[in-house]
Structures are given as C-alpha cells and as structure tokens.
Coordinates of C-alpha atoms (C1' of nucleotides) in Angstrom, one line a residue:
Chain A
M2 CA 90.6 107.4 107.4
D3 CA 92.6 104.1 108.6
D4 CA 92.1 103.7 112.1
T5 CA 95.5 102.2 112.6
N6 CA 98.6 104.7 112.3
S7 CA 100.9 105.6 114.5
L8 CA 99.4 109.6 115.2
I9 CA 96.3 108.6 116.3
E10 CA 97.3 105.9 118.7
Q11 CA 99.5 108.1 120.6
R12 CA 96.7 110.5 120.9
R13 CA 94.6 107.7 122.0
T14 CA 97.2 107.0 124.8
K15 CA 97.4 110.3 125.5
L16 CA 93.2 110.5 126.3
A17 CA 93.5 107.4 128.2
A18 CA 96.1 108.9 130.5
L19 CA 94.0 112.2 131.0
L20 CA 90.7 109.8 131.9
E21 CA 93.0 108.2 134.1
G22 CA 94.0 111.2 135.8
G23 CA 90.2 112.4 136.5
I24 CA 90.3 114.8 133.2
N25 CA 87.3 114.5 131.1
P26 CA 88.6 116.4 128.1
F27 CA 85.1 116.6 126.7
M28 CA 83.5 119.3 128.1
N29 CA 79.7 119.6 128.2
K30 CA 80.0 123.6 128.4
F31 CA 83.1 126.8 128.5
T32 CA 81.7 130.0 127.9
P33 CA 84.2 132.4 126.2
D34 CA 83.8 135.8 126.8
I35 CA 85.4 137.1 123.8
G36 CA 86.4 135.4 120.2
C37 CA 90.0 134.6 119.6
G38 CA 90.6 137.1 116.3
E39 CA 88.7 139.6 118.2
S40 CA 90.2 139.9 121.5
R41 CA 93.2 140.5 119.2
A42 CA 92.0 142.8 117.1
K43 CA 90.4 144.7 120.1
F44 CA 94.1 145.0 121.8
E45 CA 95.2 146.5 118.4
A46 CA 92.6 149.0 118.3
K47 CA 93.4 149.8 122.2
T48 CA 89.7 149.3 122.9
L49 CA 91.4 146.7 125.6
S50 CA 94.6 147.1 127.0
D51 CA 97.9 145.3 128.6
G52 CA 96.3 143.8 131.6
S53 CA 93.0 143.0 130.7
P54 CA 91.3 140.0 131.5
V55 CA 89.9 137.8 128.8
K56 CA 88.4 134.0 128.6
I57 CA 89.0 132.8 125.1
A58 CA 88.3 129.1 123.5
G59 CA 89.6 127.4 120.5
R60 CA 91.5 125.1 118.4
I61 CA 95.2 124.8 118.7
T62 CA 96.5 125.6 115.3
A63 CA 100.5 126.0 116.0
H64 CA 102.6 124.9 119.3
R65 CA 105.8 126.6 120.0
D66 CA 107.6 124.7 122.8
M67 CA 110.3 126.9 124.8
G68 CA 111.1 124.5 127.5
K69 CA 109.9 126.4 130.2
S70 CA 107.6 128.9 128.5
Q71 CA 105.1 127.8 125.7
F72 CA 103.6 129.6 122.9
I73 CA 99.9 128.3 121.2
D74 CA 98.1 129.7 118.4
L75 CA 94.6 129.6 119.4
R76 CA 91.7 130.0 116.5
D77 CA 88.2 130.4 116.4
V78 CA 86.0 132.0 113.8
S79 CA 86.8 135.3 114.8
G80 CA 90.9 134.7 113.6
R81 CA 93.5 133.6 115.7
V82 CA 95.1 134.8 119.1
Q83 CA 98.9 133.7 120.6
V84 CA 98.9 132.2 124.0
Y85 CA 101.5 132.1 126.3
A86 CA 102.0 130.0 129.2
Q87 CA 104.6 130.4 131.8
K88 CA 105.8 127.4 133.7
Q89 CA 105.8 129.5 137.0
A90 CA 102.6 131.1 136.3
L91 CA 100.8 127.5 135.7
G92 CA 102.4 125.3 138.1
D93 CA 103.9 122.1 137.3
A94 CA 101.5 120.0 136.9
A95 CA 99.1 122.2 134.4
F96 CA 102.4 123.3 132.6
D97 CA 103.1 119.4 131.8
Q98 CA 99.7 118.9 130.9
F99 CA 100.1 122.1 128.5
K100 CA 103.2 120.9 127.0
H101 CA 101.5 117.8 125.9
L102 CA 98.4 119.5 124.1
D103 CA 98.2 118.6 120.6
L104 CA 97.2 120.4 117.6
G105 CA 93.8 120.2 116.7
D106 CA 92.8 120.0 120.3
F107 CA 89.9 122.6 121.4
I108 CA 90.9 124.1 125.1
G109 CA 89.4 127.3 127.2
V110 CA 92.0 130.0 128.5
E111 CA 91.7 132.5 131.1
G112 CA 94.3 135.0 131.2
T113 CA 95.2 138.6 130.5
L114 CA 96.3 140.3 127.4
F115 CA 99.8 141.5 126.9
L116 CA 102.4 142.2 124.1
T117 CA 105.4 140.1 123.5
R118 CA 109.1 141.4 123.2
T119 CA 108.4 141.2 119.4
G120 CA 105.1 143.0 119.2
E121 CA 102.6 140.2 119.0
P122 CA 99.2 140.6 120.9
S123 CA 99.0 137.5 123.1
V124 CA 96.7 136.3 126.2
K125 CA 99.0 135.2 129.0
A126 CA 97.1 131.9 130.1
E127 CA 96.2 131.9 134.0
R128 CA 94.2 128.7 133.9
F129 CA 93.2 126.4 131.0
T130 CA 91.2 123.7 130.5
I131 CA 90.9 121.2 127.8
L132 CA 87.8 121.4 126.0
S133 CA 87.7 118.8 123.2
K134 CA 90.7 116.0 122.6
A135 CA 91.7 115.7 119.1
L136 CA 92.0 112.1 118.3
R137 CA 93.3 112.5 114.8
P138 CA 95.9 114.9 113.4
P139 CA 95.0 118.0 111.3
P140 CA 96.1 118.1 107.9
A141 CA 99.9 120.3 107.8
T142 CA 99.3 124.0 107.8
W143 CA 102.4 125.1 106.0
H144 CA 101.3 123.7 102.4
G145 CA 97.5 123.5 103.4
L146 CA 95.6 120.8 102.1
E147 CA 95.8 120.1 98.6
D148 CA 94.5 116.4 97.8
T149 CA 91.3 117.5 95.9
E150 CA 89.3 114.2 97.1
I151 CA 90.2 114.9 100.7
R152 CA 89.5 118.8 100.8
Y153 CA 85.9 117.5 99.1
R154 CA 85.2 114.7 101.1
Q155 CA 86.3 115.8 104.3
R156 CA 85.5 119.4 103.7
Y157 CA 86.1 120.4 107.3
L158 CA 89.7 119.5 107.2
D159 CA 89.7 122.2 103.7
L160 CA 88.4 124.7 106.0
I161 CA 90.9 124.3 108.9
A162 CA 94.0 124.0 106.5
N163 CA 93.3 126.6 104.0
D164 CA 92.4 130.3 105.1
D165 CA 91.2 131.0 101.5
V166 CA 88.7 128.5 101.2
R167 CA 86.7 129.4 104.7
K168 CA 87.1 133.0 103.6
V169 CA 85.2 131.8 100.1
F170 CA 82.9 130.0 101.9
L171 CA 82.1 132.8 104.5
M172 CA 81.8 135.0 101.7
R173 CA 79.2 133.0 99.9
S174 CA 77.3 133.0 103.0
A175 CA 77.2 136.9 102.6
I176 CA 76.5 136.7 99.2
V177 CA 73.1 134.8 99.9
R178 CA 72.4 137.1 102.5
E179 CA 72.5 140.2 100.9
I180 CA 70.6 138.8 97.7
R181 CA 67.8 138.3 100.1
S182 CA 68.0 141.3 101.5
F183 CA 67.5 143.1 98.1
F184 CA 64.7 141.1 97.2
H185 CA 63.2 141.9 100.9
G186 CA 63.9 145.8 100.1
R187 CA 61.9 145.8 97.0
G188 CA 58.9 144.2 98.7
Y189 CA 59.2 140.7 97.7
V190 CA 57.8 137.5 99.5
E191 CA 60.1 135.0 100.3
V192 CA 58.7 131.3 99.9
E193 CA 59.2 127.6 100.1
T194 CA 57.8 125.5 97.5
P195 CA 57.7 121.8 97.1
M196 CA 61.0 120.0 96.3
M197 CA 59.1 116.5 96.2
Q198 CA 56.7 116.8 92.9
A199 CA 54.5 114.3 91.4
I200 CA 55.3 116.2 87.7
P201 CA 58.8 117.7 87.6
G202 CA 58.3 120.8 85.7
G203 CA 59.8 124.4 84.9
A204 CA 62.7 123.0 83.0
A205 CA 63.7 120.2 80.4
A206 CA 66.2 118.2 82.4
A207 CA 66.5 114.3 83.5
P208 CA 65.2 114.3 87.3
F209 CA 66.1 112.0 90.1
K210 CA 63.3 109.6 91.2
T211 CA 62.1 108.7 94.9
W212 CA 59.1 106.7 96.6
H213 CA 56.6 107.5 98.6
N214 CA 55.7 104.6 101.2
A215 CA 52.7 105.8 102.9
L216 CA 51.1 107.4 99.7
G217 CA 52.9 104.5 97.2
C218 CA 53.8 106.6 94.5
E219 CA 56.8 107.8 93.3
F220 CA 57.6 111.6 93.1
F221 CA 60.7 113.2 91.6
M222 CA 63.1 115.8 93.0
R223 CA 62.3 119.3 91.5
I224 CA 64.3 120.6 88.9
A225 CA 63.1 124.1 89.1
L226 CA 61.2 126.1 91.3
E227 CA 59.0 128.0 88.6
L228 CA 55.7 126.3 88.1
Y229 CA 54.9 126.8 91.7
L230 CA 56.1 130.5 92.0
K231 CA 53.9 130.9 89.2
R232 CA 51.2 129.5 91.0
L233 CA 51.5 131.9 93.8
L234 CA 51.2 134.8 91.0
V235 CA 47.9 133.5 90.1
G236 CA 47.5 133.5 93.9
G237 CA 47.6 137.2 94.4
I238 CA 51.7 137.0 96.1
D239 CA 52.6 139.9 93.2
K240 CA 56.3 139.9 94.1
V241 CA 57.5 136.3 95.0
F242 CA 61.2 134.4 95.5
E243 CA 62.7 131.5 96.6
I244 CA 66.3 130.4 97.0
G245 CA 66.2 126.7 97.1
R246 CA 68.2 123.6 95.6
N247 CA 67.4 122.0 92.3
F248 CA 68.2 118.6 91.3
R249 CA 69.2 117.2 87.9
N250 CA 70.2 113.9 87.1
E251 CA 72.9 114.8 84.7
G252 CA 76.7 114.7 84.1
L253 CA 78.7 116.3 86.4
S254 CA 81.4 118.9 85.6
R255 CA 83.3 121.8 86.5
R256 CA 80.1 123.7 86.3
H257 CA 77.3 121.2 87.4
N258 CA 76.8 119.7 90.4
P259 CA 73.7 117.5 90.6
E260 CA 72.2 119.6 93.3
F261 CA 72.3 123.3 93.0
T262 CA 71.1 126.6 94.2
M263 CA 68.7 128.5 91.9
L264 CA 67.1 132.2 93.2
E265 CA 63.8 132.7 91.1
A266 CA 62.1 135.5 91.1
Y267 CA 58.7 137.0 89.7
E268 CA 57.3 139.9 89.4
A269 CA 53.9 141.1 88.7
Y270 CA 53.4 143.6 86.0
G271 CA 57.1 143.5 85.3
D272 CA 58.5 142.1 82.2
Y273 CA 61.5 140.9 80.8
E274 CA 63.3 144.5 80.9
T275 CA 62.1 145.4 84.1
M276 CA 63.9 141.8 85.5
M277 CA 67.0 143.0 83.5
E278 CA 67.1 145.9 85.5
T279 CA 66.4 143.6 88.7
V280 CA 69.5 141.2 87.8
E281 CA 72.0 144.2 87.3
S282 CA 70.9 145.8 90.6
V283 CA 70.8 142.8 92.6
I284 CA 74.6 141.7 91.2
R285 CA 75.4 145.2 91.4
H286 CA 74.2 145.1 95.3
V287 CA 75.8 142.1 96.3
A288 CA 79.5 143.0 94.8
Q289 CA 79.4 146.2 96.2
T290 CA 78.3 145.3 99.8
V291 CA 80.3 141.8 99.8
L292 CA 83.4 142.6 98.1
G293 CA 83.2 146.3 98.2
T294 CA 83.9 146.9 94.3
L295 CA 82.3 146.3 91.0
V296 CA 85.7 145.1 89.4
I297 CA 86.0 141.6 89.8
E298 CA 89.7 140.1 89.4
H299 CA 90.2 136.5 89.3
R300 CA 93.5 135.2 90.0
N301 CA 95.9 132.2 89.6
A302 CA 97.8 130.1 92.1
Q303 CA 100.5 132.5 91.7
G304 CA 98.4 135.7 92.6
E305 CA 98.7 136.8 89.0
I306 CA 95.2 138.5 87.9
Y307 CA 94.1 136.4 84.6
K308 CA 90.5 137.6 84.1
T309 CA 88.8 140.8 85.4
I310 CA 85.2 141.5 84.9
D311 CA 83.6 145.0 85.1
L312 CA 80.0 144.6 87.0
S313 CA 79.9 148.3 86.1
Q314 CA 79.1 147.9 82.2
W315 CA 76.2 145.7 81.1
R316 CA 75.8 145.2 77.8
R317 CA 72.1 144.5 75.8
V318 CA 72.5 142.6 72.7
R319 CA 70.3 140.5 70.4
Y320 CA 70.6 136.7 69.8
K321 CA 71.0 136.7 66.0
D322 CA 73.6 140.0 65.9
L323 CA 76.0 137.8 68.5
V324 CA 74.9 134.5 66.2
R325 CA 76.1 137.0 63.1
E326 CA 79.4 138.1 64.5
K327 CA 80.9 134.6 64.8
A328 CA 78.5 133.0 62.1
G329 CA 79.0 135.6 59.4
D330 CA 76.5 138.4 58.6
D331 CA 74.6 136.4 56.1
W332 CA 73.8 133.6 58.4
F333 CA 69.9 133.9 59.1
R334 CA 70.1 134.3 55.0
I335 CA 71.5 131.3 53.8
T336 CA 69.5 127.9 53.5
P337 CA 69.0 125.5 56.8
E338 CA 71.6 123.2 54.6
E339 CA 74.2 125.7 54.3
R340 CA 74.1 126.9 57.9
R341 CA 74.5 123.0 58.8
R342 CA 77.6 122.7 56.8
R343 CA 79.1 126.1 57.7
A344 CA 78.7 125.5 61.4
S345 CA 80.4 121.8 61.0
E346 CA 83.0 122.5 58.6
E347 CA 84.0 126.6 58.6
L348 CA 82.9 127.0 62.3
K349 CA 84.7 123.4 62.9
L350 CA 81.7 122.1 65.0
G351 CA 81.3 119.1 63.6
G352 CA 81.4 117.0 66.5
D353 CA 78.7 119.3 68.1
I354 CA 76.0 118.9 65.6
A355 CA 74.1 116.2 66.3
A356 CA 72.3 114.5 63.4
G357 CA 69.0 114.8 64.3
Y358 CA 69.2 118.7 64.9
E359 CA 66.6 120.9 63.7
D360 CA 67.9 124.3 62.6
F361 CA 67.3 126.4 65.3
E362 CA 69.7 123.6 67.6
V363 CA 72.3 124.2 64.5
T364 CA 72.1 128.1 65.3
G365 CA 72.0 127.1 69.1
A366 CA 75.1 125.3 69.1
V367 CA 77.1 128.3 67.4
F368 CA 75.8 130.5 70.1
E369 CA 76.6 127.9 72.9
K370 CA 80.3 127.0 71.6
L371 CA 81.3 130.3 70.3
V372 CA 79.6 133.3 71.6
E373 CA 78.8 132.0 75.3
P374 CA 82.3 131.1 76.4
T375 CA 83.5 134.9 75.2
L376 CA 80.7 137.2 77.4
I377 CA 83.1 137.3 80.0
Q378 CA 81.6 140.9 80.3
P379 CA 78.2 141.2 82.0
T380 CA 76.0 140.5 78.6
F381 CA 72.1 140.6 78.6
V382 CA 71.9 138.2 75.3
T383 CA 68.2 139.3 74.5
H384 CA 65.4 138.0 71.8
L385 CA 66.0 134.4 71.8
P386 CA 64.3 132.0 68.9
R387 CA 61.0 130.8 70.6
Q388 CA 62.0 127.4 70.1
L389 CA 64.4 127.5 73.1
V390 CA 61.7 129.3 75.5
P391 CA 58.5 127.3 76.0
L392 CA 57.3 129.6 79.2
A393 CA 58.0 133.1 77.9
K394 CA 56.0 135.8 75.7
L395 CA 56.6 136.1 71.8
S396 CA 58.4 139.5 71.1
P397 CA 55.5 141.6 69.3
D398 CA 58.2 143.1 66.9
D399 CA 59.9 139.5 66.0
P400 CA 57.8 136.8 66.5
T401 CA 60.5 134.2 65.7
T402 CA 61.9 135.3 69.0
V403 CA 60.6 135.5 72.6
E404 CA 61.0 138.6 75.2
V405 CA 63.8 136.9 77.0
F406 CA 66.9 137.3 78.3
E407 CA 70.2 135.4 79.6
C408 CA 72.6 137.1 81.5
C409 CA 76.2 135.8 80.6
I410 CA 79.0 136.6 82.8
N411 CA 82.3 134.4 82.6
G412 CA 81.6 132.6 79.8
Q413 CA 78.4 131.3 81.3
E414 CA 75.0 131.9 81.9
I415 CA 74.4 133.1 85.2
S416 CA 70.6 134.1 84.8
P417 CA 67.7 133.9 82.4
G418 CA 64.7 135.6 82.5
Y419 CA 61.7 136.5 80.5
T420 CA 58.2 138.0 80.3
E421 CA 56.5 135.0 81.4
Q422 CA 53.9 133.6 79.3
N423 CA 50.0 134.0 81.3
D424 CA 48.0 133.0 78.0
P425 CA 46.9 129.3 79.3
V426 CA 46.3 128.8 75.2
E427 CA 49.4 129.3 74.4
Q428 CA 51.0 127.6 77.3
R429 CA 49.2 124.4 76.8
N430 CA 50.2 124.5 73.4
S431 CA 53.9 125.2 74.0
L432 CA 54.1 122.2 76.8
E433 CA 52.5 119.7 75.1
H434 CA 54.8 120.1 72.0
Q435 CA 57.6 120.4 74.4
A436 CA 56.5 117.2 75.9
G437 CA 56.2 115.4 72.5
G438 CA 52.9 113.5 73.5
E439 CA 54.3 112.2 76.8
Q440 CA 51.0 113.0 78.6
Q441 CA 52.4 112.3 82.0
K442 CA 54.8 115.2 81.7
L443 CA 52.1 117.8 81.7
D444 CA 51.4 119.6 84.9
E445 CA 48.1 120.1 84.4
D446 CA 47.5 121.4 87.9
F447 CA 49.9 124.5 86.4
L448 CA 47.9 125.0 83.5
V449 CA 44.3 125.0 85.5
A450 CA 45.9 127.5 87.6
L451 CA 46.9 129.8 84.6
E452 CA 43.0 129.7 83.7
H453 CA 42.3 131.2 86.8
G454 CA 44.1 134.3 85.3
M455 CA 48.1 135.0 86.0
P456 CA 48.9 138.7 85.9
P457 CA 51.2 140.1 83.2
A458 CA 54.9 139.3 84.8
G459 CA 58.3 139.0 84.5
G460 CA 60.7 136.4 85.8
I461 CA 64.3 135.4 86.5
G462 CA 66.5 132.9 87.5
I463 CA 70.0 133.6 88.8
G464 CA 72.4 130.2 89.5
I465 CA 73.6 131.1 92.7
D466 CA 76.6 128.8 92.3
R467 CA 77.8 130.5 89.0
L468 CA 77.2 133.5 90.7
C469 CA 79.5 132.6 93.5
M470 CA 82.1 131.3 91.2
M471 CA 82.0 134.5 89.1
L472 CA 82.3 136.9 92.0
L473 CA 84.8 134.7 94.3
G474 CA 87.3 134.0 91.5
Q475 CA 86.5 130.1 91.3
E476 CA 86.7 127.9 88.5
S477 CA 85.0 125.2 89.8
I478 CA 81.5 124.9 90.8
R479 CA 83.0 122.3 93.5
D480 CA 84.5 125.3 95.3
V481 CA 81.4 127.1 96.2
I482 CA 79.6 124.3 97.0
L483 CA 80.8 122.8 100.7
F484 CA 80.0 119.4 99.9
P485 CA 80.0 118.7 96.3
Q486 CA 78.9 115.4 95.0
L487 CA 81.1 112.4 94.9
K488 CA 80.8 108.9 94.2
P489 CA 80.7 107.0 97.5
R490 CA 83.5 105.6 98.7
G491 CA 83.7 101.9 99.8
Chain B
rG22 C1' 79.0 105.9 79.4
rC23 C1' 83.9 107.5 76.2
rC24 C1' 89.1 110.1 76.3
rU25 C1' 93.3 111.7 79.2
rC26 C1' 96.2 113.0 83.6
rG27 C1' 96.7 111.1 88.5
rG28 C1' 96.8 107.7 93.6
rU29 C1' 103.8 106.8 97.7
rA30 C1' 104.4 108.2 105.5
rG31 C1' 99.3 112.5 108.9
rC32 C1' 100.2 116.3 105.3
rU33 C1' 103.6 118.3 100.4
rC34 C1' 107.0 115.5 97.9
rA35 C1' 111.1 112.5 95.3
rA36 C1' 113.0 107.8 93.9
rU37 C1' 117.2 104.1 85.6
rG38 C1' 113.3 97.7 86.7
rG39 C1' 118.0 96.9 91.6
rC40 C1' 118.3 97.9 99.6
rA41 C1' 111.0 103.1 99.2
rG42 C1' 113.3 108.8 100.8
rA43 C1' 113.5 114.2 102.1
rG44 C1' 110.8 118.5 104.2
rC45 C1' 107.1 119.6 107.6
rA46 C1' 104.2 117.1 111.9
rG47 C1' 104.5 113.5 115.4
rC48 C1' 107.6 111.3 119.9
rU49 C1' 112.4 111.8 123.2
rG50 C1' 115.4 115.1 125.5
rA51 C1' 117.6 120.9 125.6
rC52 C1' 115.9 126.1 125.7
rU53 C1' 111.4 131.4 130.4
rC54 C1' 108.9 136.1 124.6
rU55 C1' 108.5 132.3 120.0
rU56 C1' 105.4 133.1 115.7
rA57 C1' 106.6 127.9 109.5
rA58 C1' 111.1 128.9 116.7
rU59 C1' 116.0 126.4 116.8
rC60 C1' 119.3 122.7 118.4
rA61 C1' 120.2 116.9 118.8
rG62 C1' 118.1 112.4 118.3
rU63 C1' 113.9 109.1 116.7
rU64 C1' 109.2 106.6 115.6
rG65 C1' 106.5 106.1 110.9
rG66 C1' 104.3 102.5 104.5
rU67 C1' 98.9 97.1 102.3
rU68 C1' 103.7 102.5 97.1
rC69 C1' 95.0 102.7 95.5
rU70 C1' 92.8 97.2 94.6
rA71 C1' 93.6 92.2 92.2
rG72 C1' 96.2 89.7 89.1
rG73 C1' 100.3 89.4 85.4
rU74 C1' 105.5 89.7 83.0
rU75 C1' 110.6 89.2 85.3
rC76 C1' 116.0 86.5 89.3
rA77 C1' 113.9 91.6 90.6
rA78 C1' 107.8 95.7 90.5
rG79 C1' 106.2 101.8 93.6
rU80 C1' 108.3 101.8 88.4
rC81 C1' 106.5 97.4 82.8
rC82 C1' 101.4 94.9 81.1
rU83 C1' 96.1 93.4 82.1
rA84 C1' 91.6 94.4 84.7
rG85 C1' 89.1 97.3 88.5
rC86 C1' 88.6 101.5 92.5
rC87 C1' 88.6 106.9 93.6
rG88 C1' 89.7 111.8 91.9
rG89 C1' 91.2 115.9 88.6
rG90 C1' 90.4 117.8 83.3
rG91 C1' 88.0 117.2 78.5
rC92 C1' 83.7 115.0 75.8
rA93 C1' 78.8 113.5 75.8
rC94 C1' 74.4 114.6 78.4
rC95 C1' 72.7 119.2 80.3
rA96 C1' 66.1 125.6 78.8

RNA sequence: GCCUCGGUAGCUCAAUGGCAGAGCAGCUGACUCUUAAUCAGUUGGUUCUAGGUUCAAGUCCUAGCCGGGGCACCA
C-alpha cells in the first residue's frame, strides 16, 4: 500500500503527461452500446456480423505490442474482447497514446467487429477515449492473486485477478435472488426488522454493543431475527421472511464471521414438518436454477473432485438414533456418570467435555463432534432434546424432545427449523430458565406480544453463507463473503 | 485468549549464517493478425517491525504486528 514504488511513479508521470497534453483521463461519462463479452458472444452467434459497428468500454487486462499494430484485451462484467489498433487507422498521435496505455486503465472504444487470422473475434479500433487512468498496477494475471490477506482486504484486486472468485460472488448474488423469488412465489411477505435492539434475543450469543447519543442508551446489534418476525405473526402477517445480517461477538473461523447473513421464514399454520419440506424445496430450487444440477461437486486446487453432495436425497433421522450410532445402542440406558466417562475416554472427547456440563450437554458434545461433521449428504436431524431449543414446542410422542430439526449438509448445520412455541406461559418459563435470573435479558415486549396470541407456526433459519459454501464448493466462509472481517491494519 | 505455520521486487516464488535472485509485469528498442506474443537490453528491495547473538543475519534468538490452519467461544 506504500506510495513510493517505481511502477506508481511511472503511472503518475504518464498521467501528468496526459494532462499536459490537454487530455483529461478521467471522463464523466461514456455510454457503450454493447458489453465487451456480449459483443464477442453475439459475433460468434452471428447476431452481429463482420463490420458491425460497436461502442464498448472496459478495463485493459492484457497488452500485446506488435510494433505498428497493437492488441489489448478489454474486459467488463460481461466478459472479455480483444481490441486491435493499427497505426494507419488511428494516426500517429492517437496510436502513440494507445501504445502507452497501462494495464488496469479503463478506455472506451468505437470500432467494428472482425475476425483475426487466428479466428479471434475482435474490435478494430477507429477511435478510443481514456475513461479512467489506473495509477497503481493490477496484480499479475497469470498466477492470479494468492496472498490471502490482500485477497480479503483488497477484494477488488481478487475480483480483477481471479475469475473463479468473481464467479463465486456473482453466483452468490444469484442464489440470494432465487431464494427471494422462491419465498415470494409461495406468498411470503419480505420484511425488514431492527438491527439495533435494546434486548438482543432469539439466540444465545454474545452481542456487539453500541451507543445511541440522542437517546442516551445502549443498544445491541441483533443476534437473530426471530423475535421480531414472530411479532409479525402476532400482527397477522401469516407468511413472513427476512434476509439480513446477524452479528455475533464470537471467535472467527473457517465457518464463522462476526457478521453473517441469515434467512428466517415463518409460516402460520405450518409446523416443523411443513418447514422441512420448505427447506428441501428452496435448496433444490436454488441448486437447480443457479447451478443447473442437484449434484454438487467440490474440487480441490488441482480440479479433482474430493466431495460430492447429492441434493436429490434427503434423509430424516432422530437425534437420539444418530447419537446411538456413534456412542452405542445403550447410550440412553446407561447412567449419566457412565455417559460422561464413555464420552471422554472411549469416544476420546475428553477435552470437549467441560467439568460443568450437564448430561444433555455431554450428549450434545457427542453429536457436535462425532455426528455433525459426518453429515455430508442432506440430513434432517429431528427431535432434539428440549433443553437445546427453548423456542420450540414439545413433541407429543416424546416430551423430552421438541418438534425441531437441524438440516445438516456438508458437515455443518445449515438450517434449523421448528414448530414455534406459541404458548406465552411456557415461553416465559423457558426464556426465564435460559436467562438464568438475569432479568434484563428477558424481552418483555415479545412475551406481551405472545399473550395477544400467535398462531401455530413453523419457522426456519437458513445460514446463507454456509449454504453458499456448500453450493459453491468453498471451504472457508471468507470465500463467500466479499469483505470478511479482519483485524484493522496499521 | 491459546497452539501452530507463514510474511523476500507490483505478482508468483528462490536464496548451507557469507555479494538478495528468477519468471511474469514495468521501462527502452525491433516487429502491421497477436493472444501467457516473440526477440534484445534494462530499472526495480525498510527481506513485516523493534531489539539481540555474530567478523557477518532474509536465515539463529527474544518481543511485537498482520494473515492462514487448529483449539476455545459459538442454539
């Protein structure tokens, strides 16, 4: 980021020369009539023909100097096209200027389409305009940009240098668009609820604090959307969803960013089974429309497939059954002491079983450490212990569990869902129990809302970032978030 | 917060404790159909920072900064 290297000096000198020659290399406006990649595609598809006039604009990404003729690659979001400049056609002065363009500069070109001898669709330049002079060199395009720190801090350079990175983010945008389209198609109403909340609720997570000057009070960045969307169920919006940012003041990892995008959707008169169907359908819809397939292949740097996820088969299985598979058939028949011992010794979870863990947390550790990472194929884990989910309703057939699912794909929880608690008395009890006597954590207004009556409903959350990781074959959440959180520099 | 690996030219990377290098890009020149253009020449360094050991440190030691991976935290 220093300003003192010779490449930058050279570009500043070129800028000064242009200005001295009466040329402003930062134009206010230039209107192309076709995209770079678009012109190329239409020429290849014969929608445009040899000699068709085009007006294009883009960034110079390659320069091949042949003496009295020059080739550059011009790129915009639609793709790349080659521009051919001849000394004869442009004249001495313009040709000399063309010759001294730099990689990274934006130019506008007017010319005609033609096919080179080697068969490359190209634009023969008749006129060109410098639209924006780049004062810093772009990253080399051959190796791409690999320095992770620069890739994340200066994502624009990553997008310029790495085609596959650009594709990932364009697809993420398409994924979110298709999710919206799916829910709108089912008659859901999309809403926006407060991100700054006096009492952050709907999850057990450490919040970020902020301060409102005029009101003179503390606020918290939201950790979930849940409690406000349920107020809207009370208010009569029977199908409601929101896609928005959550903020959790926790550690960072390959799977955690302090701010992450969550979809939550609630449907009156639905239950957890309704919502399982919804999750499966929306993910199938997104995979089919954005990727054109239900079979997701994850590839390594060498292009070899190391993981395949099949979104055409969705397994439903109870939490206790999965735990028994890993921890033994008799797991729930032995004593809590034996469970603790078996988990830490035979199952080698010693370091993961804290001394203060209650019995259900010991089982929870078995699930989290031994079961969840193995759930690569789409799996609805149902009937979780009631202590894990205070906002869901008990299962009539097993009151130690709740009507809940966790949809796991790619070894991660991608979507929880449940039959929502709408009994205000039960809800108060479980929230008070969860708050553990800290009264300020109780969202009284939410409880009052429930007392006005909330219809029976099913609800889900879908972690959009993790869904994108799964669909786009990325192993780090930082590779599906444009500007992942990093420690400030300097 | 802890463990671990890494940080060298614009980019990708070399360099037994002994003159800091290569390819690409850049600059100059040649070439009117190239596409990782080619050819000739050439510039470019706070080796992350600050200390220390040593005749001599990119290299060894200490502390710190930033990043990756792991752990902890995390419904």
